[in-house]
Amino acid sequence: MSFELQLAAYSDLLYASTMFIYALSLLVSIAEYTVRGSQAKANTALGSKEREGEVRGDGGLLAGEAYAGRRLGLVSLYLLVLGAASHLASILSRGVAAHRWPMANMHEYISAICLVSIIAWLTVSYRRSRVRIGGVFIIPIVLTLMFLGGTLLYLPIGPVTPSLKSYWIAFHVSTAVLASGLFLIPGVTSCLYLIRRGGRPQRLAGLLPDESMLDRISYRATIAAFPIYTVGLILGAIWAEAAWGRYWGWDPKETVAFVAWVLYAAYLHARVSAGWGPSRAAFINIAGFAVTVFNLFFINLVVTGLHSYAGF
C-alpha cells in the first residue's frame, strides 16, 4: 500500500473515531440534561414556603445534583475538544494524502462544515455552563451530517475535477465552509429561543438558557458569519469569471445562495430595527438556515447546474 493510500485509511479511521467521540459527548450531554431536569423538578416540588423545612433537609441532595450536572457538562465539553482535534487531524491527513485542498467534494465539504460548527459551539459554551445543554441539539445535527458524509456521500481520495483545479478553491470554498458552519449555531439557538419564549414543551423550555442569552448568541454568531458569507459570494463571482467567463449567471446554486444572503441580511436588519421583535427576527434566521441546508443538499445533489460536480 502506498503512503497516500495508507494516510487516507488513517484519515477515514480518524473520521470514524471522531464520530464515536462526538457520540460519547452527546450521551454525556443527555445525562446532564436528565440530571438538570430532575434537579429542576425537585426545586419546583420543594420551592414553596410551606415546605421550607423539607428544602433545608434536601439541600445537600439538590446541591449534589447541581454539582453532578456541572461535572457532566465539563466532561461533554472535553470530549468535544478531543473530537475536534481528531476531526482536524482527519481533514489534514486526507488533504496531505490527496495532495490538494481537502474540500473538493461533498464528503470533505460536509466534514469541514461540521468541524467549524463544533469549534464555534465550543467557543460559545466554554464559559457558559447553562448554555452547554444546547449540545443535546447541536451534536445530533453534526453526527447526522457526518454520517451522511461518511456513507452516502463518501468518495475515496483522488484528483479534483478540472473546473476545480484553481487556487480559488482554497479561498471561496473555505469561506463558504466557515460561514455555513457558523450559521448552524444561530439556526439551532433561534429555534431554542422560540421554544423558551413559548414555554412549550414546558420541561424543555425550563432547562434552556434565558431568552436574552439565546437571542445574543444567535445575533452574534450571525454577525460573525454574515461578512464571511458575503466575502465567499464575492470570491465565488471572481472565480466564476475566471472559469466560465461571467461573474454571475443565476445558476441554481448561485441563486439560492443569494436568497440565503438576503434572508440573513433581513434578519440582521430586523434584529436591530425598532419595529421588529426578536421572535419575528428568529423566524427569519431559521428560514435563512433552512435555505442554506436546502442549498447544501438539494441544489448540489438533485438540481442540474454548473455546481453539480460538487461530489458526484
PDB file of C-alpha atoms in Angstrom:
ATOM      1  CA  MET A   1       0.000   0.000   0.000  1.00  0.00           C
ATOM      2  CA  SER A   2       1.357   3.408  -0.962  1.00  0.00           C
ATOM      3  CA  PHE A   3       1.934   6.150   1.569  1.00  0.00           C
ATOM      4  CA  GLU A   4      -1.008   8.163   0.189  1.00  0.00           C
ATOM      5  CA  LEU A   5      -3.462   5.266   0.473  1.00  0.00           C
ATOM      6  CA  GLN A   6      -2.243   4.412   3.958  1.00  0.00           C
ATOM      7  CA  LEU A   7      -2.639   8.029   5.058  1.00  0.00           C
ATOM      8  CA  ALA A   8      -6.114   8.112   3.518  1.00  0.00           C
ATOM      9  CA  ALA A   9      -7.007   4.999   5.512  1.00  0.00           C
ATOM     10  CA  TYR A  10      -5.817   6.715   8.688  1.00  0.00           C
ATOM     11  CA  SER A  11      -7.922   9.717   7.766  1.00  0.00           C
ATOM     12  CA  ASP A  12     -11.022   7.538   7.443  1.00  0.00           C
ATOM     13  CA  LEU A  13     -10.214   5.879  10.762  1.00  0.00           C
ATOM     14  CA  LEU A  14      -9.882   9.277  12.419  1.00  0.00           C
ATOM     15  CA  TYR A  15     -13.211  10.298  10.855  1.00  0.00           C
ATOM     16  CA  ALA A  16     -14.926   7.257  12.381  1.00  0.00           C
ATOM     17  CA  SER A  17     -13.170   7.860  15.719  1.00  0.00           C
ATOM     18  CA  THR A  18     -14.378  11.456  15.674  1.00  0.00           C
ATOM     19  CA  MET A  19     -17.971  10.340  15.238  1.00  0.00           C
ATOM     20  CA  PHE A  20     -17.567   7.921  18.139  1.00  0.00           C
ATOM     21  CA  ILE A  21     -16.172  10.653  20.402  1.00  0.00           C
ATOM     22  CA  TYR A  22     -18.943  13.072  19.404  1.00  0.00           C
ATOM     23  CA  ALA A  23     -21.497  10.342  20.161  1.00  0.00           C
ATOM     24  CA  LEU A  24     -19.963   9.860  23.620  1.00  0.00           C
ATOM     25  CA  SER A  25     -20.176  13.613  24.186  1.00  0.00           C
ATOM     26  CA  LEU A  26     -23.831  13.510  23.173  1.00  0.00           C
ATOM     27  CA  LEU A  27     -24.566  10.702  25.641  1.00  0.00           C
ATOM     28  CA  VAL A  28     -22.916  12.676  28.434  1.00  0.00           C
ATOM     29  CA  SER A  29     -24.918  15.763  27.403  1.00  0.00           C
ATOM     30  CA  ILE A  30     -28.116  13.722  27.579  1.00  0.00           C
ATOM     31  CA  ALA A  31     -27.104  12.551  31.061  1.00  0.00           C
ATOM     32  CA  GLU A  32     -26.502  16.172  32.037  1.00  0.00           C
ATOM     33  CA  TYR A  33     -29.901  17.103  30.638  1.00  0.00           C
ATOM     34  CA  THR A  34     -31.522  14.329  32.685  1.00  0.00           C
ATOM     35  CA  VAL A  35     -29.778  15.400  35.897  1.00  0.00           C
ATOM     36  CA  ARG A  36     -30.657  19.051  35.369  1.00  0.00           C
ATOM     37  CA  GLY A  37     -34.239  18.059  34.617  1.00  0.00           C
ATOM     38  CA  SER A  38     -34.584  16.079  37.824  1.00  0.00           C
ATOM     39  CA  GLN A  39     -32.982  18.925  39.761  1.00  0.00           C
ATOM     40  CA  ALA A  40     -35.410  21.467  38.275  1.00  0.00           C
ATOM     41  CA  LYS A  41     -38.332  19.175  39.097  1.00  0.00           C
ATOM     42  CA  ALA A  42     -37.123  18.785  42.675  1.00  0.00           C
ATOM     43  CA  ASN A  43     -36.659  22.539  43.025  1.00  0.00           C
ATOM     44  CA  THR A  44     -40.224  23.092  41.863  1.00  0.00           C
ATOM     45  CA  ALA A  45     -41.616  20.488  44.230  1.00  0.00           C
ATOM     46  CA  LEU A  46     -39.725  21.829  47.246  1.00  0.00           C
ATOM     47  CA  GLY A  47     -39.905  25.534  46.481  1.00  0.00           C
ATOM     48  CA  SER A  48     -42.963  26.601  48.421  1.00  0.00           C
ATOM     49  CA  LYS A  49     -42.682  28.335  51.782  1.00  0.00           C
ATOM     50  CA  GLU A  50     -44.917  25.733  53.391  1.00  0.00           C
ATOM     51  CA  ARG A  51     -42.204  23.111  52.790  1.00  0.00           C
ATOM     52  CA  GLU A  52     -39.251  25.212  53.833  1.00  0.00           C
ATOM     53  CA  GLY A  53     -38.159  22.610  56.353  1.00  0.00           C
ATOM     54  CA  GLU A  54     -38.029  19.897  53.678  1.00  0.00           C
ATOM     55  CA  VAL A  55     -35.988  22.172  51.427  1.00  0.00           C
ATOM     56  CA  ARG A  56     -33.379  22.528  54.114  1.00  0.00           C
ATOM     57  CA  GLY A  57     -33.323  18.798  54.641  1.00  0.00           C
ATOM     58  CA  ASP A  58     -32.798  18.046  50.965  1.00  0.00           C
ATOM     59  CA  GLY A  59     -30.440  20.944  50.268  1.00  0.00           C
ATOM     60  CA  GLY A  60     -27.401  18.665  50.168  1.00  0.00           C
ATOM     61  CA  LEU A  61     -29.082  16.381  47.621  1.00  0.00           C
ATOM     62  CA  LEU A  62     -30.031  19.279  45.378  1.00  0.00           C
ATOM     63  CA  ALA A  63     -26.542  20.731  45.632  1.00  0.00           C
ATOM     64  CA  GLY A  64     -25.127  17.312  44.750  1.00  0.00           C
ATOM     65  CA  GLU A  65     -27.332  17.115  41.657  1.00  0.00           C
ATOM     66  CA  ALA A  66     -26.218  20.590  40.597  1.00  0.00           C
ATOM     67  CA  TYR A  67     -22.575  19.576  41.039  1.00  0.00           C
ATOM     68  CA  ALA A  68     -23.140  16.375  39.052  1.00  0.00           C
ATOM     69  CA  GLY A  69     -24.772  18.359  36.255  1.00  0.00           C
ATOM     70  CA  ARG A  70     -21.839  20.763  36.048  1.00  0.00           C
ATOM     71  CA  ARG A  71     -19.329  17.914  36.023  1.00  0.00           C
ATOM     72  CA  LEU A  72     -21.179  16.105  33.265  1.00  0.00           C
ATOM     73  CA  GLY A  73     -21.250  19.321  31.260  1.00  0.00           C
ATOM     74  CA  LEU A  74     -17.480  19.657  31.568  1.00  0.00           C
ATOM     75  CA  VAL A  75     -16.925  16.033  30.549  1.00  0.00           C
ATOM     76  CA  SER A  76     -19.073  16.571  27.464  1.00  0.00           C
ATOM     77  CA  LEU A  77     -17.113  19.720  26.674  1.00  0.00           C
ATOM     78  CA  TYR A  78     -13.744  17.987  26.990  1.00  0.00           C
ATOM     79  CA  LEU A  79     -14.938  15.135  24.777  1.00  0.00           C
ATOM     80  CA  LEU A  80     -15.912  17.679  22.140  1.00  0.00           C
ATOM     81  CA  VAL A  81     -12.421  19.184  22.331  1.00  0.00           C
ATOM     82  CA  LEU A  82     -10.889  15.723  21.856  1.00  0.00           C
ATOM     83  CA  GLY A  83     -13.275  15.013  18.985  1.00  0.00           C
ATOM     84  CA  ALA A  84     -12.445  18.323  17.316  1.00  0.00           C
ATOM     85  CA  ALA A  85      -8.728  17.503  17.471  1.00  0.00           C
ATOM     86  CA  SER A  86      -9.355  14.103  15.900  1.00  0.00           C
ATOM     87  CA  HIS A  87     -11.627  15.740  13.329  1.00  0.00           C
ATOM     88  CA  LEU A  88      -8.980  18.270  12.335  1.00  0.00           C
ATOM     89  CA  ALA A  89      -6.372  15.516  12.019  1.00  0.00           C
ATOM     90  CA  SER A  90      -8.738  13.589   9.744  1.00  0.00           C
ATOM     91  CA  ILE A  91      -9.196  16.564   7.414  1.00  0.00           C
ATOM     92  CA  LEU A  92      -5.488  17.467   7.311  1.00  0.00           C
ATOM     93  CA  SER A  93      -4.337  13.894   6.708  1.00  0.00           C
ATOM     94  CA  ARG A  94      -6.833  13.499   3.859  1.00  0.00           C
ATOM     95  CA  GLY A  95      -5.536  16.686   2.265  1.00  0.00           C
ATOM     96  CA  VAL A  96      -1.938  15.507   2.519  1.00  0.00           C
ATOM     97  CA  ALA A  97      -2.877  12.098   1.104  1.00  0.00           C
ATOM     98  CA  ALA A  98      -4.693  13.666  -1.859  1.00  0.00           C
ATOM     99  CA  HIS A  99      -2.059  16.411  -2.415  1.00  0.00           C
ATOM    100  CA  ARG A 100      -4.756  19.086  -2.623  1.00  0.00           C
ATOM    101  CA  TRP A 101      -7.070  21.304  -0.617  1.00  0.00           C
ATOM    102  CA  PRO A 102      -9.321  18.881   1.333  1.00  0.00           C
ATOM    103  CA  MET A 103     -12.677  20.480   0.469  1.00  0.00           C
ATOM    104  CA  ALA A 104     -13.229  19.364  -3.108  1.00  0.00           C
ATOM    105  CA  ASN A 105     -16.266  17.073  -2.778  1.00  0.00           C
ATOM    106  CA  MET A 106     -19.378  16.725  -0.640  1.00  0.00           C
ATOM    107  CA  HIS A 107     -17.764  14.340   1.827  1.00  0.00           C
ATOM    108  CA  GLU A 108     -14.894  16.709   2.532  1.00  0.00           C
ATOM    109  CA  TYR A 109     -17.071  19.813   2.411  1.00  0.00           C
ATOM    110  CA  ILE A 110     -19.561  18.481   4.975  1.00  0.00           C
ATOM    111  CA  SER A 111     -16.772  17.244   7.228  1.00  0.00           C
ATOM    112  CA  ALA A 112     -15.194  20.708   7.273  1.00  0.00           C
ATOM    113  CA  ILE A 113     -18.555  22.387   7.980  1.00  0.00           C
ATOM    114  CA  CYS A 114     -19.117  20.071  10.934  1.00  0.00           C
ATOM    115  CA  LEU A 115     -15.681  20.868  12.366  1.00  0.00           C
ATOM    116  CA  VAL A 116     -16.371  24.606  12.142  1.00  0.00           C
ATOM    117  CA  SER A 117     -19.730  24.102  13.881  1.00  0.00           C
ATOM    118  CA  ILE A 118     -18.157  22.144  16.724  1.00  0.00           C
ATOM    119  CA  ILE A 119     -15.391  24.715  17.222  1.00  0.00           C
ATOM    120  CA  ALA A 120     -17.972  27.517  17.148  1.00  0.00           C
ATOM    121  CA  TRP A 121     -20.095  25.712  19.723  1.00  0.00           C
ATOM    122  CA  LEU A 122     -17.074  25.152  21.957  1.00  0.00           C
ATOM    123  CA  THR A 123     -16.337  28.871  21.751  1.00  0.00           C
ATOM    124  CA  VAL A 124     -19.909  29.759  22.664  1.00  0.00           C
ATOM    125  CA  SER A 125     -20.339  27.283  25.526  1.00  0.00           C
ATOM    126  CA  TYR A 126     -16.839  27.202  27.033  1.00  0.00           C
ATOM    127  CA  ARG A 127     -17.547  29.663  29.853  1.00  0.00           C
ATOM    128  CA  ARG A 128     -21.332  29.341  29.898  1.00  0.00           C
ATOM    129  CA  SER A 129     -22.334  26.218  31.815  1.00  0.00           C
ATOM    130  CA  ARG A 130     -26.065  26.855  31.293  1.00  0.00           C
ATOM    131  CA  VAL A 131     -25.575  27.124  27.544  1.00  0.00           C
ATOM    132  CA  ARG A 132     -23.849  23.731  27.293  1.00  0.00           C
ATOM    133  CA  ILE A 133     -27.194  21.986  27.458  1.00  0.00           C
ATOM    134  CA  GLY A 134     -27.596  23.113  23.846  1.00  0.00           C
ATOM    135  CA  GLY A 135     -25.115  20.408  22.889  1.00  0.00           C
ATOM    136  CA  VAL A 136     -28.035  17.981  23.070  1.00  0.00           C
ATOM    137  CA  PHE A 137     -29.361  19.710  19.936  1.00  0.00           C
ATOM    138  CA  ILE A 138     -26.117  20.723  18.173  1.00  0.00           C
ATOM    139  CA  ILE A 139     -24.266  17.399  18.325  1.00  0.00           C
ATOM    140  CA  PRO A 140     -27.036  15.238  16.756  1.00  0.00           C
ATOM    141  CA  ILE A 141     -27.105  17.535  13.720  1.00  0.00           C
ATOM    142  CA  VAL A 142     -23.325  17.267  13.356  1.00  0.00           C
ATOM    143  CA  LEU A 143     -23.456  13.477  13.731  1.00  0.00           C
ATOM    144  CA  THR A 144     -26.218  13.214  11.127  1.00  0.00           C
ATOM    145  CA  LEU A 145     -24.260  15.318   8.643  1.00  0.00           C
ATOM    146  CA  MET A 146     -21.080  13.315   9.280  1.00  0.00           C
ATOM    147  CA  PHE A 147     -22.945  10.036   8.880  1.00  0.00           C
ATOM    148  CA  LEU A 148     -24.316  11.147   5.509  1.00  0.00           C
ATOM    149  CA  GLY A 149     -20.898  12.476   4.501  1.00  0.00           C
ATOM    150  CA  GLY A 150     -19.172   9.258   5.531  1.00  0.00           C
ATOM    151  CA  THR A 151     -21.635   6.871   3.862  1.00  0.00           C
ATOM    152  CA  LEU A 152     -23.880   8.100   1.044  1.00  0.00           C
ATOM    153  CA  LEU A 153     -21.589  10.976   0.052  1.00  0.00           C
ATOM    154  CA  TYR A 154     -18.228   9.334   0.685  1.00  0.00           C
ATOM    155  CA  LEU A 155     -15.606   9.402  -2.066  1.00  0.00           C
ATOM    156  CA  PRO A 156     -12.101   7.909  -1.920  1.00  0.00           C
ATOM    157  CA  ILE A 157      -9.188  10.273  -2.368  1.00  0.00           C
ATOM    158  CA  GLY A 158      -8.476  11.380  -5.911  1.00  0.00           C
ATOM    159  CA  PRO A 159      -7.792  14.402  -8.072  1.00  0.00           C
ATOM    160  CA  VAL A 160     -10.362  17.161  -8.352  1.00  0.00           C
ATOM    161  CA  THR A 161     -12.416  17.804 -11.455  1.00  0.00           C
ATOM    162  CA  PRO A 162     -10.740  20.138 -13.995  1.00  0.00           C
ATOM    163  CA  SER A 163     -13.021  23.072 -13.141  1.00  0.00           C
ATOM    164  CA  LEU A 164     -11.875  22.911  -9.513  1.00  0.00           C
ATOM    165  CA  LYS A 165      -8.170  22.951 -10.315  1.00  0.00           C
ATOM    166  CA  SER A 166      -7.652  26.515  -9.180  1.00  0.00           C
ATOM    167  CA  TYR A 167      -6.148  28.274  -6.216  1.00  0.00           C
ATOM    168  CA  TRP A 168      -9.540  29.936  -5.761  1.00  0.00           C
ATOM    169  CA  ILE A 169     -10.834  26.738  -4.144  1.00  0.00           C
ATOM    170  CA  ALA A 170      -8.773  27.494  -1.042  1.00  0.00           C
ATOM    171  CA  PHE A 171     -10.465  30.890  -0.700  1.00  0.00           C
ATOM    172  CA  HIS A 172     -14.016  30.572  -1.995  1.00  0.00           C
ATOM    173  CA  VAL A 173     -14.790  27.110  -0.623  1.00  0.00           C
ATOM    174  CA  SER A 174     -13.094  27.831   2.705  1.00  0.00           C
ATOM    175  CA  THR A 175     -15.173  30.965   3.288  1.00  0.00           C
ATOM    176  CA  ALA A 176     -18.322  29.028   2.367  1.00  0.00           C
ATOM    177  CA  VAL A 177     -17.357  26.317   4.869  1.00  0.00           C
ATOM    178  CA  LEU A 178     -16.681  28.854   7.634  1.00  0.00           C
ATOM    179  CA  ALA A 179     -19.950  30.694   7.073  1.00  0.00           C
ATOM    180  CA  SER A 180     -22.069  27.522   6.773  1.00  0.00           C
ATOM    181  CA  GLY A 181     -20.551  26.027   9.906  1.00  0.00           C
ATOM    182  CA  LEU A 182     -21.147  29.221  11.868  1.00  0.00           C
ATOM    183  CA  PHE A 183     -24.713  29.562  10.587  1.00  0.00           C
ATOM    184  CA  LEU A 184     -25.609  26.208  12.134  1.00  0.00           C
ATOM    185  CA  ILE A 185     -25.266  27.715  15.616  1.00  0.00           C
ATOM    186  CA  PRO A 186     -27.805  30.566  15.241  1.00  0.00           C
ATOM    187  CA  GLY A 187     -30.064  28.231  13.267  1.00  0.00           C
ATOM    188  CA  VAL A 188     -30.366  25.997  16.330  1.00  0.00           C
ATOM    189  CA  THR A 189     -30.306  28.703  19.001  1.00  0.00           C
ATOM    190  CA  SER A 190     -33.059  30.632  17.208  1.00  0.00           C
ATOM    191  CA  CYS A 191     -35.242  27.521  17.409  1.00  0.00           C
ATOM    192  CA  LEU A 192     -34.386  27.153  21.094  1.00  0.00           C
ATOM    193  CA  TYR A 193     -35.204  30.825  21.633  1.00  0.00           C
ATOM    194  CA  LEU A 194     -38.720  30.310  20.257  1.00  0.00           C
ATOM    195  CA  ILE A 195     -39.188  27.218  22.445  1.00  0.00           C
ATOM    196  CA  ARG A 196     -38.004  29.109  25.514  1.00  0.00           C
ATOM    197  CA  ARG A 197     -40.201  32.097  24.751  1.00  0.00           C
ATOM    198  CA  GLY A 198     -43.256  29.955  24.046  1.00  0.00           C
ATOM    199  CA  GLY A 199     -42.727  27.819  27.145  1.00  0.00           C
ATOM    200  CA  ARG A 200     -43.612  24.589  25.332  1.00  0.00           C
ATOM    201  CA  PRO A 201     -42.719  21.844  25.874  1.00  0.00           C
ATOM    202  CA  GLN A 202     -42.529  23.061  29.463  1.00  0.00           C
ATOM    203  CA  ARG A 203     -39.800  20.728  30.725  1.00  0.00           C
ATOM    204  CA  LEU A 204     -37.508  21.508  27.805  1.00  0.00           C
ATOM    205  CA  ALA A 205     -38.186  25.247  27.889  1.00  0.00           C
ATOM    206  CA  GLY A 206     -37.435  25.415  31.599  1.00  0.00           C
ATOM    207  CA  LEU A 207     -33.949  23.948  31.134  1.00  0.00           C
ATOM    208  CA  LEU A 208     -32.912  26.241  28.309  1.00  0.00           C
ATOM    209  CA  PRO A 209     -30.848  29.400  28.842  1.00  0.00           C
ATOM    210  CA  ASP A 210     -32.596  32.731  29.222  1.00  0.00           C
ATOM    211  CA  GLU A 211     -34.259  34.193  26.146  1.00  0.00           C
ATOM    212  CA  SER A 212     -31.869  37.127  26.121  1.00  0.00           C
ATOM    213  CA  MET A 213     -28.834  34.834  26.117  1.00  0.00           C
ATOM    214  CA  LEU A 214     -30.157  32.689  23.259  1.00  0.00           C
ATOM    215  CA  ASP A 215     -31.013  35.823  21.306  1.00  0.00           C
ATOM    216  CA  ARG A 216     -27.500  37.244  21.861  1.00  0.00           C
ATOM    217  CA  ILE A 217     -25.856  34.005  20.743  1.00  0.00           C
ATOM    218  CA  SER A 218     -27.973  33.918  17.581  1.00  0.00           C
ATOM    219  CA  TYR A 219     -27.265  37.540  16.782  1.00  0.00           C
ATOM    220  CA  ARG A 220     -23.535  37.448  17.455  1.00  0.00           C
ATOM    221  CA  ALA A 221     -22.998  34.197  15.573  1.00  0.00           C
ATOM    222  CA  THR A 222     -24.871  35.593  12.577  1.00  0.00           C
ATOM    223  CA  ILE A 223     -22.905  38.839  12.814  1.00  0.00           C
ATOM    224  CA  ALA A 224     -19.690  36.777  12.662  1.00  0.00           C
ATOM    225  CA  ALA A 225     -20.849  34.542   9.802  1.00  0.00           C
ATOM    226  CA  PHE A 226     -22.542  37.086   7.536  1.00  0.00           C
ATOM    227  CA  PRO A 227     -19.424  39.054   6.458  1.00  0.00           C
ATOM    228  CA  ILE A 228     -17.605  35.774   5.766  1.00  0.00           C
ATOM    229  CA  TYR A 229     -20.561  34.575   3.704  1.00  0.00           C
ATOM    230  CA  THR A 230     -20.583  37.858   1.798  1.00  0.00           C
ATOM    231  CA  VAL A 231     -16.871  37.557   1.031  1.00  0.00           C
ATOM    232  CA  GLY A 232     -17.483  33.977  -0.101  1.00  0.00           C
ATOM    233  CA  LEU A 233     -20.100  35.129  -2.606  1.00  0.00           C
ATOM    234  CA  ILE A 234     -17.760  37.796  -3.954  1.00  0.00           C
ATOM    235  CA  LEU A 235     -14.873  35.334  -4.277  1.00  0.00           C
ATOM    236  CA  GLY A 236     -17.196  32.871  -5.981  1.00  0.00           C
ATOM    237  CA  ALA A 237     -18.165  35.515  -8.531  1.00  0.00           C
ATOM    238  CA  ILE A 238     -14.491  36.286  -9.238  1.00  0.00           C
ATOM    239  CA  TRP A 239     -13.742  32.574  -9.672  1.00  0.00           C
ATOM    240  CA  ALA A 240     -16.791  32.181 -11.926  1.00  0.00           C
ATOM    241  CA  GLU A 241     -15.494  34.921 -14.205  1.00  0.00           C
ATOM    242  CA  ALA A 242     -12.121  33.188 -14.445  1.00  0.00           C
ATOM    243  CA  ALA A 243     -13.656  29.737 -15.019  1.00  0.00           C
ATOM    244  CA  TRP A 244     -16.802  30.453 -17.040  1.00  0.00           C
ATOM    245  CA  GLY A 245     -16.311  33.979 -18.368  1.00  0.00           C
ATOM    246  CA  ARG A 246     -19.031  35.650 -16.283  1.00  0.00           C
ATOM    247  CA  TYR A 247     -19.323  36.866 -12.717  1.00  0.00           C
ATOM    248  CA  TRP A 248     -22.928  35.845 -12.195  1.00  0.00           C
ATOM    249  CA  GLY A 249     -25.196  33.635 -14.253  1.00  0.00           C
ATOM    250  CA  TRP A 250     -28.135  32.845 -11.943  1.00  0.00           C
ATOM    251  CA  ASP A 251     -27.046  29.235 -11.732  1.00  0.00           C
ATOM    252  CA  PRO A 252     -29.337  27.370  -9.251  1.00  0.00           C
ATOM    253  CA  LYS A 253     -26.675  27.303  -6.527  1.00  0.00           C
ATOM    254  CA  GLU A 254     -25.813  30.961  -7.060  1.00  0.00           C
ATOM    255  CA  THR A 255     -29.487  31.913  -6.921  1.00  0.00           C
ATOM    256  CA  VAL A 256     -30.262  30.007  -3.727  1.00  0.00           C
ATOM    257  CA  ALA A 257     -27.053  31.267  -2.102  1.00  0.00           C
ATOM    258  CA  PHE A 258     -28.183  34.807  -2.878  1.00  0.00           C
ATOM    259  CA  VAL A 259     -31.634  34.096  -1.394  1.00  0.00           C
ATOM    260  CA  ALA A 260     -29.919  32.930   1.812  1.00  0.00           C
ATOM    261  CA  TRP A 261     -27.808  36.090   1.829  1.00  0.00           C
ATOM    262  CA  VAL A 262     -30.944  38.255   1.528  1.00  0.00           C
ATOM    263  CA  LEU A 263     -32.621  36.377   4.391  1.00  0.00           C
ATOM    264  CA  TYR A 264     -29.636  36.778   6.700  1.00  0.00           C
ATOM    265  CA  ALA A 265     -29.379  40.447   5.785  1.00  0.00           C
ATOM    266  CA  ALA A 266     -33.083  40.794   6.568  1.00  0.00           C
ATOM    267  CA  TYR A 267     -32.532  39.079   9.931  1.00  0.00           C
ATOM    268  CA  LEU A 268     -29.745  41.465  10.900  1.00  0.00           C
ATOM    269  CA  HIS A 269     -31.879  44.418   9.849  1.00  0.00           C
ATOM    270  CA  ALA A 270     -34.900  43.076  11.730  1.00  0.00           C
ATOM    271  CA  ARG A 271     -32.821  42.331  14.802  1.00  0.00           C
ATOM    272  CA  VAL A 272     -31.762  45.984  15.199  1.00  0.00           C
ATOM    273  CA  SER A 273     -34.938  47.576  13.846  1.00  0.00           C
ATOM    274  CA  ALA A 274     -37.253  49.061  16.453  1.00  0.00           C
ATOM    275  CA  GLY A 275     -40.333  47.772  14.671  1.00  0.00           C
ATOM    276  CA  TRP A 276     -39.322  44.105  14.814  1.00  0.00           C
ATOM    277  CA  GLY A 277     -39.265  41.906  17.897  1.00  0.00           C
ATOM    278  CA  PRO A 278     -36.718  39.136  18.499  1.00  0.00           C
ATOM    279  CA  SER A 279     -39.330  36.444  17.823  1.00  0.00           C
ATOM    280  CA  ARG A 280     -40.048  37.540  14.262  1.00  0.00           C
ATOM    281  CA  ALA A 281     -36.334  38.025  13.654  1.00  0.00           C
ATOM    282  CA  ALA A 282     -35.717  34.468  14.896  1.00  0.00           C
ATOM    283  CA  PHE A 283     -38.121  33.102  12.287  1.00  0.00           C
ATOM    284  CA  ILE A 284     -36.141  34.883   9.560  1.00  0.00           C
ATOM    285  CA  ASN A 285     -32.890  33.421  10.888  1.00  0.00           C
ATOM    286  CA  ILE A 286     -34.372  29.917  10.857  1.00  0.00           C
ATOM    287  CA  ALA A 287     -35.559  30.474   7.285  1.00  0.00           C
ATOM    288  CA  GLY A 288     -32.038  31.514   6.267  1.00  0.00           C
ATOM    289  CA  PHE A 289     -30.580  28.358   7.789  1.00  0.00           C
ATOM    290  CA  ALA A 290     -33.235  26.203   6.100  1.00  0.00           C
ATOM    291  CA  VAL A 291     -32.314  27.709   2.725  1.00  0.00           C
ATOM    292  CA  THR A 292     -28.622  27.070   3.441  1.00  0.00           C
ATOM    293  CA  VAL A 293     -29.341  23.379   4.155  1.00  0.00           C
ATOM    294  CA  PHE A 294     -31.522  23.193   1.033  1.00  0.00           C
ATOM    295  CA  ASN A 295     -28.649  24.624  -0.995  1.00  0.00           C
ATOM    296  CA  LEU A 296     -26.205  22.153   0.505  1.00  0.00           C
ATOM    297  CA  PHE A 297     -28.156  19.017  -0.304  1.00  0.00           C
ATOM    298  CA  PHE A 298     -30.950  19.549  -2.836  1.00  0.00           C
ATOM    299  CA  ILE A 299     -29.176  22.008  -5.125  1.00  0.00           C
ATOM    300  CA  ASN A 300     -25.854  20.158  -5.011  1.00  0.00           C
ATOM    301  CA  LEU A 301     -27.232  16.649  -5.419  1.00  0.00           C
ATOM    302  CA  VAL A 302     -30.544  16.914  -7.273  1.00  0.00           C
ATOM    303  CA  VAL A 303     -30.686  20.028  -9.424  1.00  0.00           C
ATOM    304  CA  THR A 304     -28.549  20.125 -12.564  1.00  0.00           C
ATOM    305  CA  GLY A 305     -26.276  23.117 -12.775  1.00  0.00           C
ATOM    306  CA  LEU A 306     -22.687  24.265 -13.079  1.00  0.00           C
ATOM    307  CA  HIS A 307     -22.106  23.413  -9.401  1.00  0.00           C
ATOM    308  CA  SER A 308     -23.476  19.875  -9.617  1.00  0.00           C
ATOM    309  CA  TYR A 309     -19.958  18.477  -9.885  1.00  0.00           C
ATOM    310  CA  ALA A 310     -19.504  19.088  -6.122  1.00  0.00           C
ATOM    311  CA  GLY A 311     -19.087  15.468  -5.139  1.00  0.00           C
ATOM    312  CA  PHE A 312     -20.542  13.313  -7.917  1.00  0.00           C
TER     313      PHE A 312
END
